[in-house]
Every structure is written in structure tokens, then in C-alpha cells.
Amino acid sequence: MPDRGGGPTGPRIRVGRPSRRVRTLLMTLGVLAVLAMAFVMFAGFWTDWLWYRSVHYSSVFTTTLWTKIGLFFVFGLLMAAAVGVNIWLAHKMRPPLSAMSMEQQSLDRYRMGIAPYKRWLLLAITSLVGLIAGASASGQWRTWLMWVNGVPFNQKDPQFHLDVSFYAFDLPWYRFLLGFGFAAAVLSLIAAALTHYLYGGLRITSPGARATAAATGHLSVLLGIFVALKAVAYWLDRYGLAVKSSDFKATGNWTGLRYVDANAYLPAKTILFCIAVICALLFFATLWRRTWQLPVIGFGLMVLSAILIGGLYPAIVQKFQVQPNEQAKEAPYVEKNLKATREAYGIDGTDVTEYPGTSTTKDKAKLRDDADNAASIRLMDPNVVSPTFQQLQQVRNYYGFPSNLDVDRYSKDGKDQDTVIGLRELNLQGIPKSNWINDHFRYTHGYGVVAAKGTEADSEGRPVFTEYNLPSRGDLGQYQQQIYYGEKTTQYSIVGGPQKEIDYSDDSGEKTTSYKGKSGVSLSSAVNRAAYAVAFGEPQILYSGAIGDGSRILYNRTPKERVEAVAPWLTIDGDAYPAVVDGKIQWIVDAYTTTNGYPYASRTTLGDTTADSLTAANNQRAVVAQQNQVNYIRNSVKATVDAYTGQVKLYQWDTKDPVLKTWMKAFPNTVESKDSISPSLMAHLRYPQDLFKVQRELLTRYHVKDAQTFLSGSEVWQIPDDPTNKSGDAVPPYYLSMKLPGQTSQAFSLTTTMTPNGRDNLSAFMSVNAEAGTGDYGKITILKLPTGRTVDGPKRVQSQFNSEPSIAESIRLLRGGDSEVEYGNLLTVPLDGGLLYVEPVYVRGGDLKYPLLRKVLVTYGGSTAFENTLGEALNKVFGANSSTVPPENEGTTKPPTSNNPTVQEALNDAQKAFDKGQEALKKGDWQSYGEAQKDLEDALKRAEDAQSKADKTTGGSGNNADKSSDNADKSSDKSSGGG
């Protein structure tokens, strides 16, 4: 209010409006917030692009990106246009005058409220539905690429005689288009109906007609489009029957037509297609008739027909035609399922051979010799001895081994040796002081290979290392030992800059290095540093002085992670394994192409089928599946990842696989030809475990070829639980060099056993030739045991081991004190019509925190042995040392010395050896401990020999001596357990 005295007025105060400075500040903050959000999104995009470029697979990134962008815009715009045009049409068709009613008066307020914002509202609605539809469509990039690049299988389904590629590549895309069409029709119908209602074209309570002629025609056309799409759906459903899943007691997850599908659902779908076409035409006819009567009747008839023809009629056929005579009705379709499933999983060439399960050879000496040649029996279980590798070859706390080691073959002096191998990878939990510089700049890599013979242990039960120490040396020669990429290397490192890295330490002190490889992404650019600081949530990347010229950031460092990133269309095997190839450590990764659209082939769930007692304990062994439910699988790609440079190479392995050919068209120049695989790399390739596990699961049912037997379920097998532990999970397959019946030499194989459904006796022994580059590679052989006679399976054999009184007592003594007994892999080896079971037994106890091989369990033909070495156990089982052992000496071992001291003298020597061993154990003198153990074993054998001779002389008396011998045995076992 002005001053009534006429003096100058004060400044005007504008209440509620911020000053120009505040408005400028708020606007600046808003712009900065938008720029920050934009940079966060840009950082993710930019770092991905830089990574793909660094591994030389930028075409994968660009092809995937442009495909997603194209699908997003095309289908987003189509959906926005469909909804927007129908809203516009409904608005344009609004009646010029609204009826005078309470309903319309209420709507007038809404019409007036949105009138100034109609264009903005239309834009917002269409943008929203377009964004949702575009985002959904961009997720179908695999479906689009497979459709547009599809290669024929040159195999036709037995029902419609269409190429399998129609079901694998075409049908999924058609179904997506159909689903998109349904969504567009429904959203357009809803949007048009709401617009008509808002502007008076549709009335609920107003007097007069419920809909104007324009609204009736418009909505009828939309309903006609919906019903026409339903007709298309019925037609596609006919073909979908060939890949339809259904539970069937004889086959599990059945895929394909059954009797009721071919004779009820198929004709029903054809009839419903015709009815839907007629119904759609009736809806379109309302453009001229302007009445809902006929289309509504037609729609009602279509719904009723769907219930009666599509639901009730097939149920009647199933109930009254199929169930009374199911085997006869279903047999022709089961035969199609059998053939298709065996082809789709690559098990159609499986050789099923009858195997007696018992030996008929009486010459025990010959059997003993044959046992040595039947297999290179692995005593070092790669799933048990990792702690032993860790304790004996870790060298520094910041190194570590995976919990499950790998089995490979290496040649020495022209002879292949099964080898247990592991890499000394970086273990950040063991570094002396954890901080950002140590974790990401100084401790960046592991160092060296550690390998041991799979078939031997030293006198103390430790592995016989063929590659050992730091730096590693041994049989593998010279190779690049730094390991920058590995299974345990899960975080980023920044290398090559001013900060030196710890290479390794030896007696002369700590050695440093600087990464010389070209892997990773350069951080010389400020933009790159800022992008990675945002992407990794680590601002120090932006300003740290430890980053300078030459600095490169390494990430995505596990082999499976890298292969999956460069080939997102592959399913990755759960077990990557290392090999020394041409002076470099290479990770070898098996990869699969899959589809769930192979007609008539039953589906399997990869996550469940590939699970076993190892994957349950080690999640790193789980399969990385792009498609969990599949009914076609091929090991089409062998990939390698260089442990130093991180270089990824993909090699075409299955040259006939149409799925791989399709992806090679979509991503040209990403997969190298099979001819590019060098002989040195070929020597280390093997048959993959996950594929074998899928195939063995299918072969529990699909080993039979007769439909009647298949339907009866009498020949259904199962994968036994792992008997060596209490996990309750399936026994894993084992790699083993072995000789099958009829073969002249050993071949590197992958083996497993099968038991009858719900029982523990053995049904079959299954193996596959795992030696790449050989003519029989991939050949699956099943030795089928007779059904009329019980042959012990793995669980029964393990139970026999545990229930044998002498063995049970020995195991109890081995567990004495704080010792633990661990069972190794229970290996099964076919031998002369029978089955030889071998299981190493490890003990960890006392001050030792790692397992040592102490005993070997062997059984054959009902005879069981529990001895210190495999040779001794085989001798006892077969009752012979060699083919030169005279018959009268079968079942005994040759005394270690020619003289025969008294029992008491021998037991006194045993006590002295035991005391000496315990004293050496306390001092940690392993050499003296091993010598004492040998002396103890020698003394006990002499006591046993002396007692045996005394028994022959005295008629078996000598109880006091027996008691003394038992006490000495217990002392011996206790000593072993303490070690």
C-alpha cells in the first residue's frame, strides 16, 4: 500500500516467485541432473563398445545393437500408430451433439478438462504403448536373426512334411508377430472404445441407441481383426502340435503329436480356423449391415465350438479310444518320437551291446595282467586333491586352485599320460593387505601350471607332480606362465601403467612386472576413465595417480564369461579347463547350439539334466544356458581363451549343424573353420561333460528302439546317486583312458553307470570316445547288463566296501583322532565280461589339512581288497602277483624277506617302527615318517607270515599272537590316520 504521506514508496515484494538467481540455479541443477543421467547411460554403452572392440568382436556388438534398435523402432512405431490412429478415428467419428442425460453431463466435464491437452495426451498415450511394445520387441533379436538367416536342416517332420527349420526358425517368429498383432488389436479396441464412450459414441445409461453407427462400424472392424488373428492362431496351432510339450508317463516331457493330437486336436484346429474366418467376415459385414446381431451370434458359436470341438471332443477321444488300448494307439507316434529324439540329441548312433556282467575266465593270472591293460586307473581324484595341490604347491597365500581340478592328457616319451591339472590363480583373499592399489594394481595375476600323474601317488600318498614349483618347471617345457584370465579371476585389474605388478616371489625376493599384452581397454583417455569410474562405481579411476600412460583395464576375465559375451547365442559348458598349447596357457571352453523347436523330440531342462554332486558343491560348474528348455543340442563350437592376453577364438566343430550355420550367417567372420584348429590344440580337445550328461539322461529311456517296450517302461533306467558322499545328487561322469571289449588299445573316454529305475543293481555301463581327432570320437557305447541276474551297481559296491568287517574296522581306525576319510571317484572298468570297481581312499588328519592317498578299494566278481596300493589290491582280488605266480600261491602275497622270524620279534619291530613314525610325525619330518611306515608295513607282513606258518604247524592255534597282531594292525592304522 503506498505511503499516504507522499514520500517515496518502498520496493515491491513479489510473494511466492523465486528470484532470477534462484531460477537460474534450479535450471542449472536440472540440466546437470539430466546430463548426469545421460552420462550414466552413455557410460554403460561406451564401456561395452570399448570392451567388444578390445577383443576384436565389435561386429557382435554392432549387429546385436542395430538389431535391437531396429526392432524397437519398427514395432514401437507400429504399436503407437495402431493405437494412435484408432484414437484419432474414434475422436473424428464422435457425434456432433451429445444426448441430454446425466451420463453425458458428467462426461462433459472430462471432455472440457482434456480439450486443451488433447494432442499432448494422444502423444503421451501413443509414446507409452510404443515404448513398451518396442522394448518387448527388442528382446526378440535372437528370434529375428534366426528367422532372417535360417538355414534348412534338410530333414522333414513326419506329420506335415515341412523342413525342421520351419519349426526351429520360422514358427517362433510367426508366433511373435501373432502375439504382437493380438496386443495391437486389444489395445486399439480398448483405446477406441474409451474414446467413443468419452465423446458419446457409446452410451451405457443414456436413452436411445447404445452406439452410433460410426462407433459400431469402427469397433466391429477391430473385433473382426481380432477374430481374424484368432483364425491365424488356430492355423499355426496345427503346426505347433509338432513341437507341443505334454507330460506323458512313458516319456516324461513329450514333444510332438500323439494319437489324440492327430485324430482330435488337428481336425478340431482346422474346423475352428474355418469358423473363425467366417466369424471375422461377419464382423466386417457390420460396415454395411450396422447391426451386431450376426457377428455376436457367430462369436458365440466360435466360443462354443472351441469348448466342444477343441476341448470336449479330444477328451472323449482320449478317454474312450486311447486309454482302453493305449499302447496300440500310441505306438506309431512313439516311434516318431523315438527317432526324432535320438537324432536331435545325437544319440542315434549309440551302440548298445549285451554284456554278461561276470567273468568266465579261470586263469586269475591272466585276469591280473589284463587288469593292468584295461584302463589307466586314476587314483588322483581331481575333485578331492585340490587341497593337496593347494597345500603343497600354493607357495604364496595370494595364489589358489579351483575346488575341482581338471583331467587332461599329456604325452611323454611318446606315451599319453592321464594328468590332473590346475592353474595357480590369483586369490585376493590371501594377499597380505587389502586396499584398492593392492587389489587392482599390484596383485593382478596368477602364475604357472601345476600338474600331477593321475594314476600314481608317492610313498606318502601325495601326488606325483609333473609340473611344480614357482616358477613352474617340469615336463611341460617353456610357456607363458602369467595367468591374467582364469576361473577365479572375477574382478578388474589395471595394468601396464606406472604402478608395477607383483609377478612372483622366490628365494631371492619379490619379482615385479608390467603387463605387455594388448588386452583390455586403454585408460589414456579422460572420457574412458570417467566412463569406467561411473560403470564400476569407483571414482578413483578418474583421478588416481597410479593410472597413466599405458594403463589398461582388464575385466570380464573368466573364460566362460568371455565366450558368452562374444557369442551370446551359444550355451556354455559348465567346465572350462586349461591346457598348455604351443607355449601358451589356453582355456578350452565347449559351447553348444540349441533349440526347443525340433518336431517330435522330447524336451529336457539343461539346468536339471546337467546337475550332479559336483555342480551342487561348486556353482562354477553349472551350465550357462541361453535356453534352459531344449530338444536339440550340438557341441558345435570349441572356444579358447588365452590366459595371458584374454584372446577369444571360436572354432567351428560341428560342420553340419544348421543352427550354427544360421548364427554364422547372422554374425559373419566370428567363427573360424575347423581346419584352423592346430594339431597341438586338437590333442587337448575332449568330449564335453554337459553334453554327455544330457545324452545319458535321455538314454535312460531312449536306449530302446521298440515302441512297445518303450511304452511299457520296463527298460527305464536312472542315473545313480553319487555313492562316495551323502549329497543325494547324481554321480558325475568320469574321464578315464580305458579299453572297451573288442578294442585293442586304450582310448580317452568319458564314462558313467546306470541302474534300473528305483533299484541299486547295475543296468548298463555307458562310455563315449572323448579323444578328439580320432575316427571314433563321439561314439557312444552302452554295455547292457542282463536283466535276469543281479549285478552290483555303484551304491551296492560302496555298501559292500563299508560293510566288510575288516575294511570297516580299518576305516574306523583311519578315522581315529581328528582324522577324516574321503572317498575318491568310484571308477568302473569292464574287464573280461565282469566289472572292476576301483576307489581311492584319502585321509586328512592330525596337523595335515589336505587329503593323502592311504588305501585303494578294489572289487571284482565278489572279491574285495583294501590295500595300500592299487597293485597290492589287484593282487589280492585276483590272487596273483603276475602271470608267473604258481596256482598254489594264489590269494597270498610274496613275503618281503626269505627268513622267517618269530611273531613276537616281528611285532616288536612293528612297535619300534610305529614309535619312530609318531616321533617323526610330531617333528614334521616326512621323509623319516615315510621310512617308518615302510618298516611298519614290512614288520606286520613278517608277523602275518610267521603266524601263518605257526598255524599250519600247530593246527591254527596261537590266539595270543593273533591279539598282538591285531593290536599292531590298529597301531599301524592309527599311524596312517594321524598322517
PDB file of C-alpha atoms in Angstrom, residues 62 348 385 582 649 702 821 834:
ATOM      1  CA  THR A  62      27.019 -53.641 -33.546  1.00  0.00           C
ATOM      2  CA  ASP A 348      21.016 -92.197 -32.805  1.00  0.00           C
ATOM      3  CA  VAL A 385      43.025 -83.483  -4.297  1.00  0.00           C
ATOM      4  CA  ASP A 582      52.262 -74.036 -28.227  1.00  0.00           C
ATOM      5  CA  LYS A 649      38.808 -67.744 -30.560  1.00  0.00           C
ATOM      6  CA  TYR A 702      15.701 -93.781 -25.335  1.00  0.00           C
ATOM      7  CA  VAL A 821      38.313 -90.251   5.495  1.00  0.00           C
ATOM      8  CA  GLY A 834      32.865-108.586 -15.488  1.00  0.00           C
TER       9      GLY A 834
END
